[in-house]
Amino acid sequence: MSLQALTTGPAALLAAFLTTTSPAVAQDGPAETAEEAEPTWEVRAASLAQWQSAVSREDSIDGLARLYIDLLLETDPVNGMLFGIHGKDGDPAYYDDRLADVTGTGWANRKLGHAVMRDRLKVIDPAALSPEDQIDFRILEHQVALRMLQMSELQAHWDPLTYVSGRGNAFAGLGTAFSRLLLRDYAPLRQRLRSFGKRCEATPQYLFDARQVLDNEERVRPTAVSKQVSVARLRGMTSENGIFRQSLPELLETAAMAEEEKAAILESCDEAVASIDRFARWLEAAVVPRPDGEWRLGERLYGRKYDLYMDYPLGPKELLAAAEQSLDETGAAIAATGREIHDGYLADAIEAGEIRPAAELDDQAVVRNVFARVAEDRSTPDTLIADSYAMADAIVGFVEEHDLLDLPPTSKMRIEDIPPYLSGYAVAQIVVAPPFKPELPSVWFWDLPMLRTDPSFLKEYNRPALAEVYIHEGVPGHFVQLEYSNRSERIMPRVFRNGPMVEGWATYIQAQLVDLGFTVYPDSPYGRQLQFMVNRKLLLRSIINAIIDIRLHTTDWPEEEAVRLMIESGYQEPGEANGKLTRAKLSSVQLATYFAGHRAILGILEEYRTAQGEDFSWKAFNERLVTAGSPPFFALRERMLGPQP
């Protein structure tokens, strides 16, 4: 989709917005099913000039939220995949057929649309709103400001990774544009394949436009890690086992489409692959040799992004101090438990003279001996997905036995190898059902290519740790919380989820199950202690995530010190630690959300439990927490505890 650039005032510059007519969906092959004619998104204006006028007239926060979603859809149609909005004005594939305008004009239009919404919000008095609207207003205000920060001072448009696989809150990216069409069966296959072909047709122009923006040697200086990951992900997209050369032909074989249409899709996608390869070669030749940009944000920019992204009661320095205190406390708890079980659990190794008794060792050696034995019970990259599925019955059974909360069916969650465009960022991550399509499945990805790069990775993801990851990503962690969140009647917390709430819940519920007695070794005399040590090791990881994120981005703390902290104080394997360093250099603030959210939930829990007294129940607390949507903690605390004096 191309947005027209006009050179007069704001209203004129916005005039081309939403003016594209909806093309008819091709009707070759068998008749379309009723499913393809499902209701589509009703936009609030016929042009961006009218959209601007609608924003100025709109008095309700819910109405402004819907208008903001219109803006995000029209300036980046791939957002439709993330929201679960695929069509418009009777065309069920309107957004699915398109890629964003990434010319300089396209970026200017995004910024201008956000400025219009920002200025409208400035004249609203939040105190005059209802409590629910006050929450939505704050979420909307923060989202607009965060995206403006990404597009202005953080210069998302000057980062090649933005165009390849998205960048923070600013943009969705090419990998998402294609993979999400095939990720879920949200519409008939042939409709999704037609959209795939349409996006293939648009790819050469999209990459040509991206190249024009990036082809500024003086101003565009990506970081070394962004260059490396961008090229790797582009190569992954066009590899023999990638989405174009393997997934697309396999799906076309089964699709009920005319052979001529299949051939046309393949032809346009061959051209897309060629353009992706050309773009990757150009990056390697023209951009990679440039001086590396600075990946550290610095204290000022980090603080601004932190405030907008987190919306959290503690600032970065306060959170860092809390994390450093928790690091010592959690490390001491692991060491104490390790000393308790070391000699019994490792009696055979002590008797064989392979290791010494705990009394002759320092805490580090005691804990490492225990974790070394636990690491022997682990999956291989070839068995990891099957082994993950095998965790479900025991974990679901434990949640039900202890009546912790009602669960959605686990059949709604799939576990798969990661698509190439996401590889290299996090070992495990989940793509949940979109807010406007909550009936769709969630997909939990293991980054098997990353795990294969270093044998030490799977020592980290041993059997007790695998259960913890299932709890965190799946049941009753992200999958469950976001299933509940998608039921929220309020649009803003459902669509724009607060990171500390989401990651905090998953971290909190892991510890809750373990503290109540869950273990993968129920028949072992050391089963509960081993699971406790692994859980607290993962809690150490979340604490250290916050420490390294804040220190690395706000000071000149050496990278080597970050890795040393992860390995020595966090007991992490080298592969895990170096992978996390890469992630910290690719992103900012998100790594702080795990510890921040967990800490805030524990604080709410303590007050709630005191207020409930003998009437306290885990189920009541947990379900009240997850049925709030995914709002910031100022709203969550009031929901759980009532208005504060």
Tab-separated table of C-alpha atoms in Angstrom, residues 189-637:
chain	number	residue	atom	x	y	z
A	189	LEU	CA	-5.935	-21.867	2.864
A	190	ARG	CA	-6.433	-20.565	-0.644
A	191	GLN	CA	-7.433	-17.131	0.668
A	192	ARG	CA	-4.240	-16.985	2.730
A	193	LEU	CA	-2.120	-18.220	-0.184
A	194	ARG	CA	-3.572	-15.527	-2.432
A	195	SER	CA	-2.596	-12.953	0.166
A	196	PHE	CA	0.853	-14.531	0.317
A	197	GLY	CA	1.143	-14.045	-3.432
A	198	LYS	CA	-0.038	-10.440	-3.183
A	199	ARG	CA	2.615	-9.704	-0.587
A	200	CYS	CA	5.215	-11.426	-2.756
A	201	GLU	CA	4.254	-9.055	-5.582
A	202	ALA	CA	4.782	-6.105	-3.230
A	203	THR	CA	8.117	-7.303	-1.816
A	204	PRO	CA	10.523	-5.988	-4.496
A	205	GLN	CA	9.105	-2.470	-4.163
A	206	TYR	CA	9.062	-2.746	-0.346
A	207	LEU	CA	12.761	-3.672	-0.247
A	208	PHE	CA	13.648	-1.080	-2.879
A	209	ASP	CA	11.990	1.582	-0.707
A	210	ALA	CA	13.716	0.283	2.426
A	211	ARG	CA	17.042	0.452	0.628
A	212	GLN	CA	16.443	4.103	-0.293
A	213	VAL	CA	15.909	4.939	3.388
A	214	LEU	CA	18.951	2.935	4.516
A	215	ASP	CA	21.219	4.161	1.726
A	216	ASN	CA	22.466	7.129	3.721
A	217	GLU	CA	26.019	6.316	4.669
A	218	GLU	CA	26.487	9.329	6.911
A	219	ARG	CA	23.381	8.917	9.064
A	220	VAL	CA	22.449	5.220	8.898
A	221	ARG	CA	24.876	3.328	11.142
A	222	PRO	CA	23.249	0.118	12.413
A	223	THR	CA	24.774	-1.728	15.332
A	224	ALA	CA	27.026	-4.694	14.650
A	225	VAL	CA	24.505	-7.141	16.103
A	226	SER	CA	21.647	-5.665	14.054
A	227	LYS	CA	23.658	-6.083	10.851
A	228	GLN	CA	24.548	-9.659	11.717
A	229	VAL	CA	21.029	-10.712	12.698
A	230	SER	CA	19.385	-8.907	9.762
A	231	VAL	CA	21.494	-10.743	7.187
A	232	ALA	CA	21.098	-14.092	9.001
A	233	ARG	CA	17.319	-13.765	9.114
A	234	LEU	CA	17.086	-12.770	5.468
A	235	ARG	CA	19.165	-15.836	4.552
A	236	GLY	CA	16.931	-17.956	6.764
A	237	MET	CA	13.785	-16.718	5.022
A	238	THR	CA	15.056	-17.836	1.604
A	239	SER	CA	16.832	-21.016	2.701
A	240	GLU	CA	15.892	-24.402	1.288
A	241	ASN	CA	13.848	-25.232	4.401
A	242	GLY	CA	12.425	-21.712	4.742
A	243	ILE	CA	8.964	-20.338	4.227
A	244	PHE	CA	9.303	-19.624	0.483
A	245	ARG	CA	11.181	-22.699	-0.748
A	246	GLN	CA	9.576	-25.326	1.484
A	247	SER	CA	6.418	-24.176	3.292
A	248	LEU	CA	4.819	-22.383	0.345
A	249	PRO	CA	5.230	-25.183	-2.261
A	250	GLU	CA	3.986	-27.797	0.228
A	251	LEU	CA	0.839	-25.808	0.980
A	252	LEU	CA	0.174	-25.020	-2.676
A	253	GLU	CA	0.199	-28.749	-3.396
A	254	THR	CA	-2.811	-29.226	-1.104
A	255	ALA	CA	-4.730	-26.037	-1.944
A	256	ALA	CA	-8.002	-26.124	-3.899
A	257	MET	CA	-6.886	-23.641	-6.535
A	258	ALA	CA	-6.509	-23.580	-10.278
A	259	GLU	CA	-3.056	-24.659	-11.447
A	260	GLU	CA	-2.623	-21.368	-13.288
A	261	GLU	CA	-3.176	-19.437	-10.069
A	262	LYS	CA	-0.708	-21.642	-8.167
A	263	ALA	CA	1.899	-21.051	-10.860
A	264	ALA	CA	1.314	-17.294	-10.720
A	265	ILE	CA	1.810	-17.270	-6.944
A	266	LEU	CA	5.016	-19.276	-7.258
A	267	GLU	CA	6.301	-16.950	-9.954
A	268	SER	CA	5.651	-13.805	-7.916
A	269	CYS	CA	7.222	-15.424	-4.857
A	270	ASP	CA	10.300	-16.452	-6.846
A	271	GLU	CA	10.688	-12.766	-7.678
A	272	ALA	CA	10.239	-11.915	-3.985
A	273	VAL	CA	12.974	-14.400	-3.043
A	274	ALA	CA	15.297	-12.919	-5.630
A	275	SER	CA	14.650	-9.425	-4.252
A	276	ILE	CA	15.286	-10.612	-0.668
A	277	ASP	CA	18.579	-12.179	-1.761
A	278	ARG	CA	19.553	-8.970	-3.567
A	279	PHE	CA	18.711	-6.938	-0.486
A	280	ALA	CA	20.792	-9.258	1.723
A	281	ARG	CA	23.771	-8.953	-0.659
A	282	TRP	CA	23.391	-5.182	-0.683
A	283	LEU	CA	23.334	-5.086	3.133
A	284	GLU	CA	26.498	-7.175	3.252
A	285	ALA	CA	28.261	-5.053	0.652
A	286	ALA	CA	27.048	-1.545	1.487
A	287	VAL	CA	25.848	-1.448	5.101
A	288	VAL	CA	27.829	-4.047	7.038
A	289	PRO	CA	31.198	-2.326	6.293
A	290	ARG	CA	29.967	0.977	7.731
A	291	PRO	CA	31.140	1.956	11.228
A	292	ASP	CA	29.009	0.247	13.840
A	293	GLY	CA	26.331	2.241	15.583
A	294	GLU	CA	25.959	2.398	19.372
A	295	TRP	CA	23.600	-0.173	20.824
A	296	ARG	CA	23.579	1.306	24.344
A	297	LEU	CA	20.693	3.746	24.738
A	298	GLY	CA	22.241	5.822	27.500
A	299	GLU	CA	20.563	6.817	30.750
A	300	ARG	CA	18.246	9.492	29.325
A	301	LEU	CA	16.795	7.530	26.407
A	302	TYR	CA	16.597	4.318	28.413
A	303	GLY	CA	14.697	6.155	31.147
A	304	ARG	CA	12.183	7.565	28.658
A	305	LYS	CA	11.572	4.218	27.005
A	306	TYR	CA	11.401	2.477	30.403
A	307	ASP	CA	8.733	4.878	31.673
A	308	LEU	CA	6.553	4.424	28.590
A	309	TYR	CA	7.032	0.684	28.130
A	310	MET	CA	6.860	-0.368	31.778
A	311	ASP	CA	4.410	2.101	33.377
A	312	TYR	CA	5.775	0.778	36.654
A	313	PRO	CA	6.000	2.249	40.180
A	314	LEU	CA	9.809	1.984	40.395
A	315	GLY	CA	12.280	3.765	38.141
A	316	PRO	CA	15.306	2.015	36.593
A	317	LYS	CA	17.699	2.814	39.445
A	318	GLU	CA	15.209	1.677	42.089
A	319	LEU	CA	14.472	-1.518	40.188
A	320	LEU	CA	18.202	-2.182	39.781
A	321	ALA	CA	18.732	-1.818	43.542
A	322	ALA	CA	15.844	-4.193	44.251
A	323	ALA	CA	17.209	-6.707	41.737
A	324	GLU	CA	20.699	-6.638	43.244
A	325	GLN	CA	19.234	-7.300	46.705
A	326	SER	CA	17.089	-10.169	45.351
A	327	LEU	CA	20.138	-11.600	43.572
A	328	ASP	CA	21.893	-12.117	46.900
A	329	GLU	CA	18.804	-13.474	48.655
A	330	THR	CA	17.888	-15.917	45.895
A	331	GLY	CA	21.481	-17.077	45.493
A	332	ALA	CA	21.647	-17.798	49.233
A	333	ALA	CA	18.405	-19.840	49.072
A	334	ILE	CA	19.783	-21.959	46.227
A	335	ALA	CA	23.051	-22.552	48.083
A	336	ALA	CA	21.267	-23.545	51.313
A	337	THR	CA	19.100	-26.086	49.490
A	338	GLY	CA	22.119	-27.372	47.576
A	339	ARG	CA	23.987	-28.030	50.822
A	340	GLU	CA	20.921	-29.791	52.214
A	341	ILE	CA	20.816	-32.414	49.438
A	342	HIS	CA	24.362	-32.445	47.990
A	343	ASP	CA	25.857	-35.403	49.802
A	344	GLY	CA	22.772	-37.604	49.543
A	345	TYR	CA	21.904	-36.764	45.941
A	346	LEU	CA	25.506	-37.191	44.807
A	347	ALA	CA	26.512	-40.005	47.151
A	348	ASP	CA	27.736	-42.228	44.319
A	349	ALA	CA	30.043	-39.545	42.918
A	350	ILE	CA	31.393	-38.742	46.386
A	351	GLU	CA	32.019	-42.416	47.108
A	352	ALA	CA	33.817	-42.790	43.769
A	353	GLY	CA	36.046	-39.850	44.633
A	354	GLU	CA	34.776	-37.787	41.694
A	355	ILE	CA	33.650	-34.906	43.908
A	356	ARG	CA	34.168	-33.906	47.538
A	357	PRO	CA	31.516	-33.649	50.259
A	358	ALA	CA	29.691	-30.365	50.711
A	359	ALA	CA	31.553	-29.546	53.929
A	360	GLU	CA	34.786	-29.275	51.925
A	361	LEU	CA	33.338	-27.037	49.194
A	362	ASP	CA	32.239	-23.420	48.844
A	363	ASP	CA	28.647	-22.608	47.916
A	364	GLN	CA	29.402	-22.182	44.210
A	365	ALA	CA	30.937	-25.637	43.942
A	366	VAL	CA	28.084	-27.260	45.868
A	367	VAL	CA	25.425	-25.739	43.623
A	368	ARG	CA	27.350	-26.461	40.432
A	369	ASN	CA	27.755	-30.110	41.390
A	370	VAL	CA	23.997	-30.451	41.835
A	371	PHE	CA	23.191	-28.634	38.596
A	372	ALA	CA	25.758	-30.703	36.683
A	373	ARG	CA	23.941	-33.898	37.669
A	374	VAL	CA	20.520	-32.409	36.874
A	375	ALA	CA	21.819	-31.353	33.435
A	376	GLU	CA	22.408	-35.001	32.515
A	377	ASP	CA	18.621	-35.480	32.323
A	378	ARG	CA	17.917	-33.461	29.198
A	379	SER	CA	16.410	-33.585	25.735
A	380	THR	CA	18.122	-33.349	22.370
A	381	PRO	CA	17.094	-30.818	19.705
A	382	ASP	CA	15.323	-33.671	17.930
A	383	THR	CA	13.257	-34.677	20.977
A	384	LEU	CA	12.686	-31.309	22.635
A	385	ILE	CA	9.284	-30.537	21.112
A	386	ALA	CA	7.903	-34.009	21.874
A	387	ASP	CA	9.338	-33.846	25.381
A	388	SER	CA	7.679	-30.464	25.877
A	389	TYR	CA	4.276	-31.852	24.933
A	390	ALA	CA	4.860	-34.717	27.367
A	391	MET	CA	5.009	-32.250	30.273
A	392	ALA	CA	1.379	-31.206	29.843
A	393	ASP	CA	-0.503	-33.889	31.782
A	394	ALA	CA	1.521	-33.606	34.991
A	395	ILE	CA	1.401	-29.802	35.042
A	396	VAL	CA	-2.286	-29.534	34.167
A	397	GLY	CA	-3.077	-32.228	36.730
A	398	PHE	CA	-1.177	-30.336	39.431
A	399	VAL	CA	-3.015	-27.072	38.683
A	400	GLU	CA	-6.361	-28.835	38.805
A	401	GLU	CA	-5.506	-30.810	41.966
A	402	HIS	CA	-4.573	-27.614	43.824
A	403	ASP	CA	-7.467	-25.644	42.284
A	404	LEU	CA	-5.194	-22.782	41.229
A	405	LEU	CA	-7.402	-21.533	38.380
A	406	ASP	CA	-9.619	-22.850	35.595
A	407	LEU	CA	-7.661	-23.699	32.445
A	408	PRO	CA	-8.459	-23.421	28.748
A	409	PRO	CA	-7.899	-26.634	26.769
A	410	THR	CA	-4.211	-27.227	26.111
A	411	SER	CA	-5.162	-28.402	22.613
A	412	LYS	CA	-5.294	-24.680	21.755
A	413	MET	CA	-1.508	-24.469	22.140
A	414	ARG	CA	0.931	-25.825	19.563
A	415	ILE	CA	4.683	-26.265	20.048
A	416	GLU	CA	6.880	-25.854	16.968
A	417	ASP	CA	10.350	-25.056	15.654
A	418	ILE	CA	10.813	-21.326	15.216
A	419	PRO	CA	10.393	-19.670	11.797
A	420	PRO	CA	13.708	-18.364	10.423
A	421	TYR	CA	12.757	-14.708	10.722
A	422	LEU	CA	12.515	-15.007	14.548
A	423	SER	CA	15.575	-17.175	15.149
A	424	GLY	CA	18.484	-15.895	17.197
A	425	TYR	CA	16.582	-13.775	19.727
A	426	ALA	CA	15.209	-16.008	22.509
A	427	VAL	CA	15.398	-19.772	23.035
A	428	ALA	CA	11.659	-20.010	23.705
A	429	GLN	CA	8.799	-17.630	22.945
A	430	ILE	CA	5.080	-17.818	22.358
A	431	VAL	CA	2.815	-16.171	19.785
A	432	VAL	CA	-0.584	-16.041	21.452
A	433	ALA	CA	-4.021	-15.848	19.901
A	434	PRO	CA	-4.620	-12.287	18.657
A	435	PRO	CA	-7.053	-10.109	20.629
A	436	PHE	CA	-9.675	-9.908	17.881
A	437	LYS	CA	-9.372	-13.614	17.018
A	438	PRO	CA	-9.211	-15.203	20.480
A	439	GLU	CA	-10.534	-18.526	19.214
A	440	LEU	CA	-7.301	-19.194	17.304
A	441	PRO	CA	-4.505	-21.354	18.759
A	442	SER	CA	-1.349	-20.033	20.384
A	443	VAL	CA	2.027	-21.244	19.111
A	444	TRP	CA	5.034	-21.743	21.395
A	445	PHE	CA	8.331	-21.751	19.500
A	446	TRP	CA	11.592	-23.440	20.454
A	447	ASP	CA	14.571	-21.916	18.645
A	448	LEU	CA	16.069	-25.251	17.606
A	449	PRO	CA	18.658	-23.667	15.254
A	450	MET	CA	19.969	-21.602	18.178
A	451	LEU	CA	19.998	-24.632	20.481
A	452	ARG	CA	22.053	-26.571	17.929
A	453	THR	CA	24.770	-23.895	17.847
A	454	ASP	CA	26.135	-24.698	21.309
A	455	PRO	CA	25.894	-28.055	23.154
A	456	SER	CA	25.729	-26.207	26.480
A	457	PHE	CA	22.284	-24.783	25.660
A	458	LEU	CA	20.430	-28.007	26.378
A	459	LYS	CA	22.237	-28.464	29.676
A	460	GLU	CA	20.390	-25.304	30.606
A	461	TYR	CA	17.081	-26.782	29.445
A	462	ASN	CA	17.209	-30.031	31.403
A	463	ARG	CA	14.041	-31.888	32.382
A	464	PRO	CA	13.123	-29.826	35.469
A	465	ALA	CA	13.894	-26.626	33.535
A	466	LEU	CA	11.815	-27.866	30.593
A	467	ALA	CA	8.834	-28.160	32.942
A	468	GLU	CA	9.476	-24.599	34.099
A	469	VAL	CA	9.502	-23.363	30.504
A	470	TYR	CA	6.226	-25.199	29.843
A	471	ILE	CA	4.711	-23.507	32.879
A	472	HIS	CA	6.079	-20.094	31.837
A	473	GLU	CA	5.230	-20.157	28.142
A	474	GLY	CA	2.216	-22.421	28.278
A	475	VAL	CA	0.173	-23.672	31.228
A	476	PRO	CA	-0.603	-21.812	33.402
A	477	GLY	CA	1.745	-19.041	32.167
A	478	HIS	CA	1.513	-16.901	29.018
A	479	PHE	CA	-0.923	-19.107	27.120
A	480	VAL	CA	-3.429	-19.163	29.982
A	481	GLN	CA	-3.039	-15.542	31.088
A	482	LEU	CA	-3.435	-14.214	27.563
A	483	GLU	CA	-6.403	-16.488	26.892
A	484	TYR	CA	-8.033	-14.794	29.865
A	485	SER	CA	-6.772	-11.389	28.740
A	486	ASN	CA	-8.423	-11.816	25.357
A	487	ARG	CA	-11.792	-12.082	27.117
A	488	SER	CA	-11.490	-8.544	28.497
A	489	GLU	CA	-14.246	-6.193	27.367
A	490	ARG	CA	-11.835	-3.244	27.329
A	491	ILE	CA	-9.916	-2.833	24.076
A	492	MET	CA	-6.788	-1.093	25.349
A	493	PRO	CA	-5.440	-3.621	27.907
A	494	ARG	CA	-6.444	-6.466	25.604
A	495	VAL	CA	-4.577	-5.130	22.568
A	496	PHE	CA	-1.700	-3.210	24.186
A	497	ARG	CA	-0.546	-5.589	26.900
A	498	ASN	CA	1.659	-4.367	29.708
A	499	GLY	CA	5.008	-6.194	29.594
A	500	PRO	CA	5.633	-6.425	33.364
A	501	MET	CA	2.123	-7.800	33.895
A	502	VAL	CA	2.502	-10.457	31.203
A	503	GLU	CA	6.035	-11.572	32.066
A	504	GLY	CA	5.454	-11.084	35.781
A	505	TRP	CA	2.497	-13.457	35.757
A	506	ALA	CA	4.449	-16.198	33.995
A	507	THR	CA	7.387	-15.852	36.409
A	508	TYR	CA	5.118	-15.686	39.464
A	509	ILE	CA	3.056	-18.747	38.534
A	510	GLN	CA	6.210	-20.821	37.952
A	511	ALA	CA	7.318	-20.192	41.517
A	512	GLN	CA	3.819	-20.788	42.868
A	513	LEU	CA	3.590	-24.298	41.445
A	514	VAL	CA	7.035	-25.206	42.747
A	515	ASP	CA	6.403	-23.713	46.187
A	516	LEU	CA	3.214	-25.793	46.411
A	517	GLY	CA	5.169	-28.959	45.655
A	518	PHE	CA	5.290	-29.512	41.895
A	519	THR	CA	8.289	-31.512	40.703
A	520	VAL	CA	9.189	-33.646	37.706
A	521	TYR	CA	10.684	-36.125	40.188
A	522	PRO	CA	7.731	-36.918	42.494
A	523	ASP	CA	9.184	-40.293	43.485
A	524	SER	CA	12.660	-39.029	44.355
A	525	PRO	CA	13.549	-38.117	47.966
A	526	TYR	CA	15.222	-35.020	46.513
A	527	GLY	CA	12.570	-34.206	43.908
A	528	ARG	CA	11.094	-31.120	45.546
A	529	GLN	CA	14.503	-29.667	46.402
A	530	LEU	CA	15.819	-30.217	42.876
A	531	GLN	CA	12.782	-28.532	41.332
A	532	PHE	CA	13.111	-25.691	43.844
A	533	MET	CA	16.761	-25.152	42.918
A	534	VAL	CA	15.974	-25.116	39.193
A	535	ASN	CA	13.066	-22.734	39.734
A	536	ARG	CA	15.184	-20.363	41.776
A	537	LYS	CA	17.924	-20.577	39.170
A	538	LEU	CA	15.382	-19.395	36.598
A	539	LEU	CA	14.279	-16.712	39.029
A	540	LEU	CA	17.946	-15.681	39.231
A	541	ARG	CA	17.838	-15.433	35.445
A	542	SER	CA	14.925	-12.979	35.585
A	543	ILE	CA	16.693	-10.941	38.268
A	544	ILE	CA	19.919	-10.841	36.262
A	545	ASN	CA	17.939	-9.954	33.122
A	546	ALA	CA	16.905	-6.742	34.842
A	547	ILE	CA	20.408	-6.049	36.130
A	548	ILE	CA	22.178	-6.510	32.810
A	549	ASP	CA	19.531	-4.614	30.843
A	550	ILE	CA	19.684	-1.558	33.081
A	551	ARG	CA	23.454	-1.602	33.595
A	552	LEU	CA	24.355	-2.245	29.958
A	553	HIS	CA	22.088	0.448	28.551
A	554	THR	CA	22.597	3.173	31.155
A	555	THR	CA	26.330	2.841	31.911
A	556	ASP	CA	29.530	1.742	30.183
A	557	TRP	CA	29.464	-1.593	32.049
A	558	PRO	CA	31.619	-4.052	30.038
A	559	GLU	CA	29.879	-6.817	28.113
A	560	GLU	CA	32.310	-9.328	29.627
A	561	GLU	CA	31.095	-8.422	33.109
A	562	ALA	CA	27.502	-9.109	32.075
A	563	VAL	CA	28.434	-12.555	30.796
A	564	ARG	CA	30.483	-13.252	33.932
A	565	LEU	CA	27.542	-12.299	36.158
A	566	MET	CA	25.215	-14.643	34.263
A	567	ILE	CA	27.645	-17.564	34.421
A	568	GLU	CA	29.012	-17.130	37.935
A	569	SER	CA	26.096	-15.711	39.924
A	570	GLY	CA	23.342	-17.098	37.702
A	571	TYR	CA	24.873	-20.551	37.081
A	572	GLN	CA	24.046	-20.168	33.393
A	573	GLU	CA	25.720	-22.165	30.669
A	574	PRO	CA	27.949	-20.115	28.305
A	575	GLY	CA	25.579	-20.542	25.364
A	576	GLU	CA	22.650	-19.182	27.346
A	577	ALA	CA	24.687	-16.265	28.718
A	578	ASN	CA	26.087	-15.204	25.342
A	579	GLY	CA	22.676	-15.554	23.720
A	580	LYS	CA	21.182	-13.294	26.389
A	581	LEU	CA	23.895	-10.707	25.774
A	582	THR	CA	22.910	-10.653	22.098
A	583	ARG	CA	19.290	-10.198	23.084
A	584	ALA	CA	20.184	-7.321	25.426
A	585	LYS	CA	22.036	-5.607	22.581
A	586	LEU	CA	19.115	-6.085	20.171
A	587	SER	CA	16.472	-4.853	22.570
A	588	SER	CA	16.097	-2.683	25.631
A	589	VAL	CA	13.783	-2.574	28.674
A	590	GLN	CA	11.920	-5.816	27.876
A	591	LEU	CA	14.419	-7.924	29.808
A	592	ALA	CA	13.580	-5.946	32.944
A	593	THR	CA	9.885	-6.896	32.799
A	594	TYR	CA	10.218	-10.406	34.292
A	595	PHE	CA	11.627	-9.369	37.648
A	596	ALA	CA	9.631	-6.128	37.785
A	597	GLY	CA	6.314	-7.890	37.212
A	598	HIS	CA	7.033	-10.763	39.580
A	599	ARG	CA	8.054	-8.347	42.320
A	600	ALA	CA	4.883	-6.264	41.890
A	601	ILE	CA	2.580	-9.300	41.922
A	602	LEU	CA	4.176	-10.592	45.133
A	603	GLY	CA	3.575	-7.204	46.730
A	604	ILE	CA	-0.098	-7.264	45.716
A	605	LEU	CA	-0.395	-10.872	46.899
A	606	GLU	CA	0.895	-10.040	50.362
A	607	GLU	CA	-1.633	-7.221	50.836
A	608	TYR	CA	-4.487	-9.224	49.295
A	609	ARG	CA	-3.798	-12.247	51.481
A	610	THR	CA	-3.748	-10.113	54.612
A	611	ALA	CA	-7.052	-8.490	53.668
A	612	GLN	CA	-8.736	-11.825	52.873
A	613	GLY	CA	-7.534	-13.615	55.977
A	614	GLU	CA	-9.106	-17.068	56.270
A	615	ASP	CA	-11.141	-16.470	53.110
A	616	PHE	CA	-8.012	-16.357	50.919
A	617	SER	CA	-7.873	-18.808	48.020
A	618	TRP	CA	-5.288	-19.161	45.291
A	619	LYS	CA	-7.985	-19.589	42.668
A	620	ALA	CA	-9.778	-16.370	43.606
A	621	PHE	CA	-6.525	-14.391	43.593
A	622	ASN	CA	-5.159	-15.882	40.380
A	623	GLU	CA	-8.359	-15.554	38.396
A	624	ARG	CA	-8.986	-12.006	39.582
A	625	LEU	CA	-5.466	-11.179	38.411
A	626	VAL	CA	-5.700	-12.720	34.951
A	627	THR	CA	-9.248	-11.559	34.146
A	628	ALA	CA	-8.118	-7.917	34.305
A	629	GLY	CA	-6.787	-8.008	30.748
A	630	SER	CA	-3.112	-7.057	30.795
A	631	PRO	CA	-3.101	-3.545	32.285
A	632	PRO	CA	-0.277	-1.656	34.011
A	633	PHE	CA	0.246	-2.271	37.704
A	634	PHE	CA	-1.367	0.937	38.940
A	635	ALA	CA	-4.643	-0.411	37.518
A	636	LEU	CA	-4.007	-3.990	38.540
A	637	ARG	CA	-3.282	-3.042	42.128
